[in-house]
């Protein structure tokens, strides 16, 4: 789907095309490509470190979801706030977190973003607006309302963007948060990264109505629904959502994508077929953007190779810096 679906509070649907200005914005598209590639490389290296036993706790990767996470965070303004989930590395990177301090966090180092005590699920840096990251599914949404209420009361600029997964939308606190946000007119975007599974449960097995774009109506909240593998569509969808939220109109943003990797460290993929995974691999958001840029002659293979080696260098420097940092005090 190359259009953005907008569902208003009464359920009226309109389809909005991607802006010509965005399609012609070459620097933006290159920036999005570079950030998505950085995110992919960050997570692949994290997975290697985890497999080699260097990372405590667990690790939830977003491989396949880069367009949703990076496109949505990069459309935000610097004074906007985000709250992420157990699968939050990519959003943190998109909002500008340093990968050095993220690796330090994964490796339990004193200079990690949560001083080495939080690990993968606690990539937090309020100085860049990453206010919170939470392993408790849906616990973000009431906190997002609290932060949004504070912004509104203090008449501060900026909005709050709260991430959740499709599975998390069925937690009671999500519905309670939608109700309060609508009632109080809070500057908040409720972004769902819909990867169609909550652990091994497909969306049809957990949602009475799997059309997630219909949920907001019950709370008089509009919904923007978009192909979460098309990074420009995601970017524009977040710009639209942000505009509404900054006028104190809460909004739901549904980014439809797929988790190509397993749920976390132990996932044998028994609940989905190889064909399903392969079909989504063909829709890899990074490969799709690369193909478009190559076809349009915006980039060439040499530029791509240079970008790749620059990213690998950044990863190597960041990991090495984290590895020689001091361990958090009582981690041995
Ligand atoms: C309140 C709560 N219930 C259950 C869990 C265990 N759990 C961790 S991730 C997860 C699935 C969440 O699915 P979704 O919201 O779709 O996010 P995704 O993992 O697909 O990114 C569950 C049930 C939890 N962490 N918190
Ligand atoms: Mg999910």
mmCIF file of C-alpha atoms and ligand atoms in Angstrom:
data_model
loop_
_atom_site.group_PDB
_atom_site.id
_atom_site.type_symbol
_atom_site.label_atom_id
_atom_site.label_comp_id
_atom_site.label_asym_id
_atom_site.label_seq_id
_atom_site.Cartn_x
_atom_site.Cartn_y
_atom_site.Cartn_z
ATOM 1 C CA UNK A 1 0.000 0.000 0.000
ATOM 2 C CA UNK A 2 1.545 3.270 -1.112
ATOM 3 C CA UNK A 3 -1.152 5.376 0.441
ATOM 4 C CA UNK A 4 -1.816 6.382 3.993
ATOM 5 C CA UNK A 5 -5.192 5.357 5.381
ATOM 6 C CA UNK A 6 -6.797 7.940 7.635
ATOM 7 C CA UNK A 7 -9.773 6.895 9.732
ATOM 8 C CA UNK A 8 -11.483 9.772 11.494
ATOM 9 C CA UNK A 9 -13.224 9.619 14.883
ATOM 10 C CA UNK A 10 -16.491 8.547 13.208
ATOM 11 C CA UNK A 11 -14.868 5.855 11.086
ATOM 12 C CA UNK A 12 -14.814 7.727 7.762
ATOM 13 C CA UNK A 13 -11.864 6.554 5.702
ATOM 14 C CA UNK A 14 -9.699 8.603 3.346
ATOM 15 C CA UNK A 15 -6.602 7.539 1.426
ATOM 16 C CA UNK A 16 -3.743 10.008 1.243
ATOM 17 C CA UNK A 17 -0.925 9.693 -1.318
ATOM 18 C CA UNK A 18 2.740 10.159 -0.434
ATOM 19 C CA UNK A 19 3.782 13.822 -0.832
ATOM 20 C CA UNK A 20 5.695 14.676 -3.989
ATOM 21 C CA UNK A 21 8.068 16.774 -1.848
ATOM 22 C CA UNK A 22 9.011 13.728 0.199
ATOM 23 C CA UNK A 23 9.466 11.552 -2.876
ATOM 24 C CA UNK A 24 11.869 14.168 -4.227
ATOM 25 C CA UNK A 25 13.736 14.744 -0.970
ATOM 26 C CA UNK A 26 16.967 12.909 -1.774
ATOM 27 C CA UNK A 27 18.981 13.905 1.337
ATOM 28 C CA UNK A 28 16.133 12.678 3.549
ATOM 29 C CA UNK A 29 15.911 9.339 1.748
ATOM 30 C CA UNK A 30 19.670 8.834 2.052
ATOM 31 C CA UNK A 31 19.514 9.695 5.751
ATOM 32 C CA UNK A 32 16.689 7.199 6.290
ATOM 33 C CA UNK A 33 18.598 4.497 4.420
ATOM 34 C CA UNK A 34 21.773 5.095 6.427
ATOM 35 C CA UNK A 35 19.898 5.019 9.766
ATOM 36 C CA UNK A 36 17.996 1.857 8.876
ATOM 37 C CA UNK A 37 21.246 0.176 7.869
ATOM 38 C CA UNK A 38 22.900 1.315 11.091
ATOM 39 C CA UNK A 39 19.985 -0.139 13.064
ATOM 40 C CA UNK A 40 20.210 -3.475 11.217
ATOM 41 C CA UNK A 41 23.987 -3.665 11.708
ATOM 42 C CA UNK A 42 23.667 -2.700 15.397
ATOM 43 C CA UNK A 43 21.216 -5.524 16.029
ATOM 44 C CA UNK A 44 23.141 -8.127 14.028
ATOM 45 C CA UNK A 45 26.259 -7.374 16.070
ATOM 46 C CA UNK A 46 24.231 -7.411 19.304
ATOM 47 C CA UNK A 47 22.936 -10.854 18.325
ATOM 48 C CA UNK A 48 26.498 -12.086 17.788
ATOM 49 C CA UNK A 49 27.585 -10.731 21.165
ATOM 50 C CA UNK A 50 24.572 -12.361 22.802
ATOM 51 C CA UNK A 51 25.281 -15.737 21.177
ATOM 52 C CA UNK A 52 28.887 -15.485 22.383
ATOM 53 C CA UNK A 53 27.644 -15.015 25.964
ATOM 54 C CA UNK A 54 28.686 -11.382 26.468
ATOM 55 C CA UNK A 55 25.180 -9.998 27.075
ATOM 56 C CA UNK A 56 23.189 -10.639 30.259
ATOM 57 C CA UNK A 57 19.411 -11.036 30.270
ATOM 58 C CA UNK A 58 17.497 -11.298 27.059
ATOM 59 C CA UNK A 59 17.473 -9.652 23.654
ATOM 60 C CA UNK A 60 14.494 -8.732 21.462
ATOM 61 C CA UNK A 61 15.473 -7.672 17.963
ATOM 62 C CA UNK A 62 13.475 -5.699 15.414
ATOM 63 C CA UNK A 63 15.109 -7.073 12.270
ATOM 64 C CA UNK A 64 12.588 -6.442 9.486
ATOM 65 C CA UNK A 65 10.902 -3.580 11.346
ATOM 66 C CA UNK A 66 13.493 -0.877 10.584
ATOM 67 C CA UNK A 67 11.256 1.300 8.405
ATOM 68 C CA UNK A 68 8.575 1.425 11.087
ATOM 69 C CA UNK A 69 10.945 2.283 13.931
ATOM 70 C CA UNK A 70 13.413 4.528 12.127
ATOM 71 C CA UNK A 71 10.919 6.279 9.820
ATOM 72 C CA UNK A 72 8.641 7.140 12.727
ATOM 73 C CA UNK A 73 11.321 8.402 15.099
ATOM 74 C CA UNK A 74 13.107 10.423 12.447
ATOM 75 C CA UNK A 75 9.907 12.318 11.637
ATOM 76 C CA UNK A 76 9.779 13.593 15.226
ATOM 77 C CA UNK A 77 11.223 16.894 16.435
ATOM 78 C CA UNK A 78 14.116 17.080 18.860
ATOM 79 C CA UNK A 79 11.899 18.216 21.744
ATOM 80 C CA UNK A 80 9.431 15.334 21.220
ATOM 81 C CA UNK A 81 9.515 12.459 23.687
ATOM 82 C CA UNK A 82 9.279 8.741 23.056
ATOM 83 C CA UNK A 83 8.612 5.711 25.222
ATOM 84 C CA UNK A 84 9.628 2.329 23.822
ATOM 85 C CA UNK A 85 9.042 -1.333 24.519
ATOM 86 C CA UNK A 86 11.030 -4.516 25.105
ATOM 87 C CA UNK A 87 11.938 -4.276 21.395
ATOM 88 C CA UNK A 88 13.219 -0.705 21.471
ATOM 89 C CA UNK A 89 16.783 -0.579 20.077
ATOM 90 C CA UNK A 90 15.748 0.762 16.689
ATOM 91 C CA UNK A 91 13.583 3.571 18.020
ATOM 92 C CA UNK A 92 16.403 4.635 20.346
ATOM 93 C CA UNK A 93 18.812 4.747 17.395
ATOM 94 C CA UNK A 94 16.268 6.651 15.291
ATOM 95 C CA UNK A 95 15.855 9.262 18.039
ATOM 96 C CA UNK A 96 19.620 9.735 18.115
ATOM 97 C CA UNK A 97 20.966 7.563 20.918
ATOM 98 C CA UNK A 98 24.683 6.854 20.649
ATOM 99 C CA UNK A 99 25.397 3.260 19.712
ATOM 100 C CA UNK A 100 28.525 3.339 21.929
ATOM 101 C CA UNK A 101 26.420 3.870 25.037
ATOM 102 C CA UNK A 102 23.879 1.301 23.829
ATOM 103 C CA UNK A 103 26.531 -1.396 23.424
ATOM 104 C CA UNK A 104 27.933 -0.371 26.804
ATOM 105 C CA UNK A 105 24.449 -0.928 28.244
ATOM 106 C CA UNK A 106 24.120 -4.342 26.595
ATOM 107 C CA UNK A 107 27.514 -5.331 27.968
ATOM 108 C CA UNK A 108 26.695 -4.170 31.514
ATOM 109 C CA UNK A 109 29.174 -1.269 31.574
ATOM 110 C CA UNK A 110 29.149 1.735 33.869
ATOM 111 C CA UNK A 111 28.879 4.148 30.902
ATOM 112 C CA UNK A 112 25.815 2.406 29.470
ATOM 113 C CA UNK A 113 22.658 4.466 29.017
ATOM 114 C CA UNK A 114 21.159 2.894 32.156
ATOM 115 C CA UNK A 115 24.563 2.632 33.839
ATOM 116 C CA UNK A 116 24.786 -1.006 32.768
ATOM 117 C CA UNK A 117 21.984 -2.198 35.057
ATOM 118 C CA UNK A 118 19.107 -2.218 32.566
ATOM 119 C CA UNK A 119 20.314 -4.070 29.482
ATOM 120 C CA UNK A 120 18.504 -4.430 26.202
ATOM 121 C CA UNK A 121 15.036 -3.456 27.446
ATOM 122 C CA UNK A 122 16.134 -0.222 29.122
ATOM 123 C CA UNK A 123 17.658 2.039 26.495
ATOM 124 C CA UNK A 124 16.815 5.369 28.101
ATOM 125 C CA UNK A 125 18.202 8.866 27.580
ATOM 126 C CA UNK A 126 15.871 11.721 28.535
ATOM 127 C CA UNK A 127 18.389 14.280 27.174
ATOM 128 C CA UNK A 128 17.358 13.211 23.643
ATOM 129 C CA UNK A 129 13.721 12.535 24.534
ATOM 130 C CA UNK A 130 13.941 8.767 25.048
ATOM 131 C CA UNK A 131 12.089 8.950 28.343
ATOM 132 C CA UNK A 132 11.420 5.340 29.081
ATOM 133 C CA UNK A 133 11.729 1.800 27.778
ATOM 134 C CA UNK A 134 9.723 -0.910 29.398
ATOM 135 C CA UNK A 135 9.575 -4.707 29.324
ATOM 136 C CA UNK A 136 6.092 -4.691 30.847
ATOM 137 C CA UNK A 137 3.828 -4.863 27.822
ATOM 138 C CA UNK A 138 1.649 -1.717 27.499
ATOM 139 C CA UNK A 139 2.998 -0.125 30.671
ATOM 140 C CA UNK A 140 4.223 2.739 28.507
ATOM 141 C CA UNK A 141 0.838 4.049 27.569
ATOM 142 C CA UNK A 142 -0.329 5.458 30.924
ATOM 143 C CA UNK A 143 3.160 6.907 31.482
ATOM 144 C CA UNK A 144 2.967 8.569 28.068
ATOM 145 C CA UNK A 145 -0.303 10.196 29.128
ATOM 146 C CA UNK A 146 1.376 11.479 32.281
ATOM 147 C CA UNK A 147 4.242 13.040 30.335
ATOM 148 C CA UNK A 148 1.825 14.489 27.770
ATOM 149 C CA UNK A 149 -0.302 15.977 30.554
ATOM 150 C CA UNK A 150 2.809 17.582 32.045
ATOM 151 C CA UNK A 151 3.778 19.085 28.661
ATOM 152 C CA UNK A 152 0.273 20.464 28.239
ATOM 153 C CA UNK A 153 0.036 21.922 31.754
ATOM 154 C CA UNK A 154 3.475 23.486 31.489
ATOM 155 C CA UNK A 155 2.620 24.828 28.001
ATOM 156 C CA UNK A 156 5.750 23.233 26.585
ATOM 157 C CA UNK A 157 6.255 22.449 22.920
ATOM 158 C CA UNK A 158 6.685 18.895 21.728
ATOM 159 C CA UNK A 159 4.568 15.784 21.730
ATOM 160 C CA UNK A 160 4.824 12.329 23.246
ATOM 161 C CA UNK A 161 5.031 9.257 21.043
ATOM 162 C CA UNK A 162 4.364 6.011 22.825
ATOM 163 C CA UNK A 163 5.252 2.705 21.157
ATOM 164 C CA UNK A 164 3.422 -0.531 21.688
ATOM 165 C CA UNK A 165 3.140 -3.869 19.853
ATOM 166 C CA UNK A 166 -0.038 -5.312 18.346
ATOM 167 C CA UNK A 167 -0.284 -7.760 21.252
ATOM 168 C CA UNK A 168 0.074 -4.954 23.787
ATOM 169 C CA UNK A 169 -3.033 -3.230 22.426
ATOM 170 C CA UNK A 170 -5.112 -5.835 24.265
ATOM 171 C CA UNK A 171 -3.845 -4.824 27.707
ATOM 172 C CA UNK A 172 -6.362 -2.900 29.788
ATOM 173 C CA UNK A 173 -3.965 -0.026 30.423
ATOM 174 C CA UNK A 174 -3.868 0.714 26.677
ATOM 175 C CA UNK A 175 -7.633 1.273 26.520
ATOM 176 C CA UNK A 176 -7.572 3.273 29.748
ATOM 177 C CA UNK A 177 -4.855 5.477 28.278
ATOM 178 C CA UNK A 178 -6.755 6.086 25.030
ATOM 179 C CA UNK A 179 -9.770 7.133 27.039
ATOM 180 C CA UNK A 180 -7.859 9.583 29.229
ATOM 181 C CA UNK A 181 -5.858 11.020 26.334
ATOM 182 C CA UNK A 182 -9.046 11.682 24.387
ATOM 183 C CA UNK A 183 -10.934 13.066 27.379
ATOM 184 C CA UNK A 184 -8.098 15.400 28.367
ATOM 185 C CA UNK A 185 -6.960 16.328 24.829
ATOM 186 C CA UNK A 186 -3.360 15.205 25.343
ATOM 187 C CA UNK A 187 -0.511 15.774 22.861
ATOM 188 C CA UNK A 188 0.204 12.094 22.359
ATOM 189 C CA UNK A 189 0.648 9.655 19.484
ATOM 190 C CA UNK A 190 -0.038 5.997 20.293
ATOM 191 C CA UNK A 191 2.120 4.160 17.780
ATOM 192 C CA UNK A 192 1.595 0.436 17.260
ATOM 193 C CA UNK A 193 4.334 -1.518 15.585
ATOM 194 C CA UNK A 194 2.098 -4.230 14.223
ATOM 195 C CA UNK A 195 4.364 -7.157 13.419
ATOM 196 C CA UNK A 196 1.284 -9.441 13.405
ATOM 197 C CA UNK A 197 2.422 -11.594 16.339
ATOM 198 C CA UNK A 198 2.526 -11.267 20.107
ATOM 199 C CA UNK A 199 5.173 -13.902 20.839
ATOM 200 C CA UNK A 200 3.700 -16.925 18.973
ATOM 201 C CA UNK A 201 0.094 -15.719 18.858
ATOM 202 C CA UNK A 202 -1.029 -14.291 15.526
ATOM 203 C CA UNK A 203 -3.112 -11.160 15.562
ATOM 204 C CA UNK A 204 -6.271 -13.093 14.583
ATOM 205 C CA UNK A 205 -5.875 -15.139 17.770
ATOM 206 C CA UNK A 206 -5.737 -12.166 20.108
ATOM 207 C CA UNK A 207 -7.855 -9.361 18.592
ATOM 208 C CA UNK A 208 -11.636 -9.712 18.331
ATOM 209 C CA UNK A 209 -11.343 -7.260 15.427
ATOM 210 C CA UNK A 210 -7.914 -7.624 13.771
ATOM 211 C CA UNK A 211 -8.509 -4.402 11.832
ATOM 212 C CA UNK A 212 -6.516 -2.272 14.252
ATOM 213 C CA UNK A 213 -7.568 0.940 12.534
ATOM 214 C CA UNK A 214 -11.086 0.578 13.988
ATOM 215 C CA UNK A 215 -10.038 0.695 17.651
ATOM 216 C CA UNK A 216 -9.766 4.459 18.025
ATOM 217 C CA UNK A 217 -13.407 5.151 17.171
ATOM 218 C CA UNK A 218 -14.575 3.842 20.555
ATOM 219 C CA UNK A 219 -12.514 6.622 22.153
ATOM 220 C CA UNK A 220 -13.162 9.360 19.544
ATOM 221 C CA UNK A 221 -9.559 9.103 18.427
ATOM 222 C CA UNK A 222 -8.537 9.129 14.740
ATOM 223 C CA UNK A 223 -6.197 6.476 13.345
ATOM 224 C CA UNK A 224 -3.518 6.632 10.710
ATOM 225 C CA UNK A 225 -2.715 3.236 9.219
ATOM 226 C CA UNK A 226 0.190 2.602 6.884
ATOM 227 C CA UNK A 227 2.501 0.036 5.312
ATOM 228 C CA UNK A 228 5.234 -0.021 7.932
ATOM 229 C CA UNK A 229 7.832 -1.347 5.474
ATOM 230 C CA UNK A 230 7.678 1.755 3.265
ATOM 231 C CA UNK A 231 9.871 4.179 5.131
ATOM 232 C CA UNK A 232 8.662 7.341 3.368
ATOM 233 C CA UNK A 233 5.036 6.424 3.998
ATOM 234 C CA UNK A 234 5.880 5.874 7.668
ATOM 235 C CA UNK A 235 7.704 9.206 7.811
ATOM 236 C CA UNK A 236 4.745 11.085 6.341
ATOM 237 C CA UNK A 237 2.265 9.200 8.527
ATOM 238 C CA UNK A 238 4.200 10.268 11.622
ATOM 239 C CA UNK A 239 4.319 13.871 10.404
ATOM 240 C CA UNK A 240 0.515 13.774 10.110
ATOM 241 C CA UNK A 241 0.135 12.160 13.517
ATOM 242 C CA UNK A 242 2.517 14.681 15.051
ATOM 243 C CA UNK A 243 0.533 17.591 13.626
ATOM 244 C CA UNK A 244 -2.638 16.313 15.240
ATOM 245 C CA UNK A 245 -0.966 15.592 18.579
ATOM 246 C CA UNK A 246 0.670 19.009 18.709
ATOM 247 C CA UNK A 247 -2.857 20.466 18.525
ATOM 248 C CA UNK A 248 -3.816 18.351 21.535
ATOM 249 C CA UNK A 249 -5.584 15.755 19.409
ATOM 250 C CA UNK A 250 -4.373 12.291 20.411
ATOM 251 C CA UNK A 251 -4.037 9.862 17.536
ATOM 252 C CA UNK A 252 -3.298 6.195 16.903
ATOM 253 C CA UNK A 253 -0.634 5.345 14.334
ATOM 254 C CA UNK A 254 -0.552 1.763 13.053
ATOM 255 C CA UNK A 255 2.668 0.698 11.318
ATOM 256 C CA UNK A 256 2.117 -2.667 9.632
ATOM 257 C CA UNK A 257 5.302 -4.662 9.402
ATOM 258 C CA UNK A 258 6.811 -8.044 10.257
ATOM 259 C CA UNK A 259 9.428 -9.359 12.644
ATOM 260 C CA UNK A 260 11.725 -11.402 10.400
ATOM 261 C CA UNK A 261 13.790 -12.540 13.395
ATOM 262 C CA UNK A 262 12.436 -14.640 16.244
ATOM 263 C CA UNK A 263 10.602 -13.139 19.235
ATOM 264 C CA UNK A 264 13.681 -13.289 21.466
ATOM 265 C CA UNK A 265 16.581 -15.578 22.268
ATOM 266 C CA UNK A 266 14.640 -18.869 22.144
ATOM 267 C CA UNK A 267 12.313 -18.998 19.166
ATOM 268 C CA UNK A 268 12.245 -21.957 16.803
ATOM 269 C CA UNK A 269 9.601 -20.267 14.626
ATOM 270 C CA UNK A 270 7.256 -23.268 15.035
ATOM 271 C CA UNK A 271 4.205 -20.996 14.869
ATOM 272 C CA UNK A 272 4.811 -19.646 11.365
ATOM 273 C CA UNK A 273 5.776 -21.099 8.018
ATOM 274 C CA UNK A 274 9.025 -20.649 6.106
ATOM 275 C CA UNK A 275 6.974 -19.374 3.178
ATOM 276 C CA UNK A 276 5.486 -16.618 5.308
ATOM 277 C CA UNK A 277 8.923 -15.520 6.507
ATOM 278 C CA UNK A 278 10.362 -15.660 2.985
ATOM 279 C CA UNK A 279 7.501 -13.567 1.601
ATOM 280 C CA UNK A 280 8.292 -10.854 4.152
ATOM 281 C CA UNK A 281 12.037 -11.138 3.560
ATOM 282 C CA UNK A 282 11.260 -10.129 -0.013
ATOM 283 C CA UNK A 283 9.652 -6.992 1.427
ATOM 284 C CA UNK A 284 12.732 -6.117 3.511
ATOM 285 C CA UNK A 285 12.340 -2.373 4.097
ATOM 286 C CA UNK A 286 16.028 -1.681 3.597
ATOM 287 C CA UNK A 287 16.280 -3.649 0.349
ATOM 288 C CA UNK A 288 13.100 -1.986 -0.941
ATOM 289 C CA UNK A 289 14.441 1.535 -0.369
ATOM 290 C CA UNK A 290 17.844 0.608 -1.803
ATOM 291 C CA UNK A 291 16.181 -0.771 -4.952
ATOM 292 C CA UNK A 292 14.121 2.399 -5.444
ATOM 293 C CA UNK A 293 17.156 4.650 -4.982
ATOM 294 C CA UNK A 294 19.264 2.535 -7.358
ATOM 295 C CA UNK A 295 16.523 2.486 -9.990
ATOM 296 C CA UNK A 296 16.112 6.253 -9.788
ATOM 297 C CA UNK A 297 19.870 6.684 -10.105
ATOM 298 C CA UNK A 298 20.005 8.466 -6.736
ATOM 299 C CA UNK A 299 22.700 6.117 -5.440
ATOM 300 C CA UNK A 300 25.030 3.628 -7.063
ATOM 301 C CA UNK A 301 26.732 0.438 -5.909
ATOM 302 C CA UNK A 302 29.926 2.285 -4.932
ATOM 303 C CA UNK A 303 28.048 4.668 -2.658
ATOM 304 C CA UNK A 304 26.239 1.698 -1.122
ATOM 305 C CA UNK A 305 29.515 -0.142 -0.495
ATOM 306 C CA UNK A 306 31.031 2.964 1.092
ATOM 307 C CA UNK A 307 27.984 3.380 3.300
ATOM 308 C CA UNK A 308 28.171 -0.255 4.378
ATOM 309 C CA UNK A 309 31.868 -0.069 5.271
ATOM 310 C CA UNK A 310 31.365 3.225 7.124
ATOM 311 C CA UNK A 311 28.632 1.589 9.196
ATOM 312 C CA UNK A 312 30.758 -1.481 9.929
ATOM 313 C CA UNK A 313 33.529 0.846 11.108
ATOM 314 C CA UNK A 314 31.111 2.709 13.415
ATOM 315 C CA UNK A 315 29.934 -0.612 14.871
ATOM 316 C CA UNK A 316 33.466 -1.885 15.434
ATOM 317 C CA UNK A 317 34.573 1.339 17.151
ATOM 318 C CA UNK A 318 31.458 1.370 19.354
ATOM 319 C CA UNK A 319 31.796 -2.269 20.431
ATOM 320 C CA UNK A 320 35.507 -1.938 21.149
ATOM 321 C CA UNK A 321 34.902 1.195 23.222
ATOM 322 C CA UNK A 322 32.191 -0.598 25.221
ATOM 323 C CA UNK A 323 34.361 -3.672 25.755
ATOM 324 C CA UNK A 324 37.167 -1.704 27.385
ATOM 325 C CA UNK A 325 34.812 0.304 29.639
ATOM 326 C CA UNK A 326 34.425 -0.534 33.319
ATOM 327 C CA UNK A 327 31.761 -3.017 34.308
ATOM 328 C CA UNK A 328 28.838 -1.657 36.328
ATOM 329 C CA UNK A 329 29.764 -1.845 40.003
ATOM 330 C CA UNK A 330 28.261 -5.119 41.140
ATOM 331 C CA UNK A 331 28.254 -6.934 37.784
ATOM 332 C CA UNK A 332 31.050 -9.495 37.471
HETATM 333 C C1 LIG B 1 2.220 -7.358 31.129
HETATM 334 C C2 LIG B 1 3.071 -8.378 30.422
HETATM 335 N N1 LIG B 1 2.514 -9.543 30.032
HETATM 336 C C3 LIG B 1 3.244 -10.467 29.375
HETATM 337 C C4 LIG B 1 4.579 -10.212 29.108
HETATM 338 C C5 LIG B 1 5.415 -11.252 28.353
HETATM 339 N N2 LIG B 1 5.629 -10.771 26.987
HETATM 340 C C6 LIG B 1 6.797 -10.181 26.641
HETATM 341 S S1 LIG B 1 6.770 -9.673 25.037
HETATM 342 C C7 LIG B 1 5.238 -10.262 24.790
HETATM 343 C C8 LIG B 1 4.574 -10.146 23.453
HETATM 344 C C9 LIG B 1 4.240 -8.759 23.110
HETATM 345 O O1 LIG B 1 3.736 -8.728 21.803
HETATM 346 P P1 LIG B 1 3.596 -7.360 21.064
HETATM 347 O O2 LIG B 1 2.967 -6.372 21.983
HETATM 348 O O3 LIG B 1 2.900 -7.627 19.792
HETATM 349 O O4 LIG B 1 5.092 -6.897 20.824
HETATM 350 P P2 LIG B 1 6.222 -7.630 19.961
HETATM 351 O O5 LIG B 1 6.932 -8.595 20.880
HETATM 352 O O6 LIG B 1 5.566 -8.319 18.833
HETATM 353 O O7 LIG B 1 7.144 -6.544 19.515
HETATM 354 C C10 LIG B 1 4.732 -10.841 25.963
HETATM 355 C C11 LIG B 1 3.391 -11.442 26.075
HETATM 356 C C12 LIG B 1 5.119 -9.001 29.550
HETATM 357 N N3 LIG B 1 6.403 -8.688 29.317
HETATM 358 N N4 LIG B 1 4.349 -8.070 30.164
HETATM 359 MG MG1 LIG B 2 3.718 -7.958 17.919
#
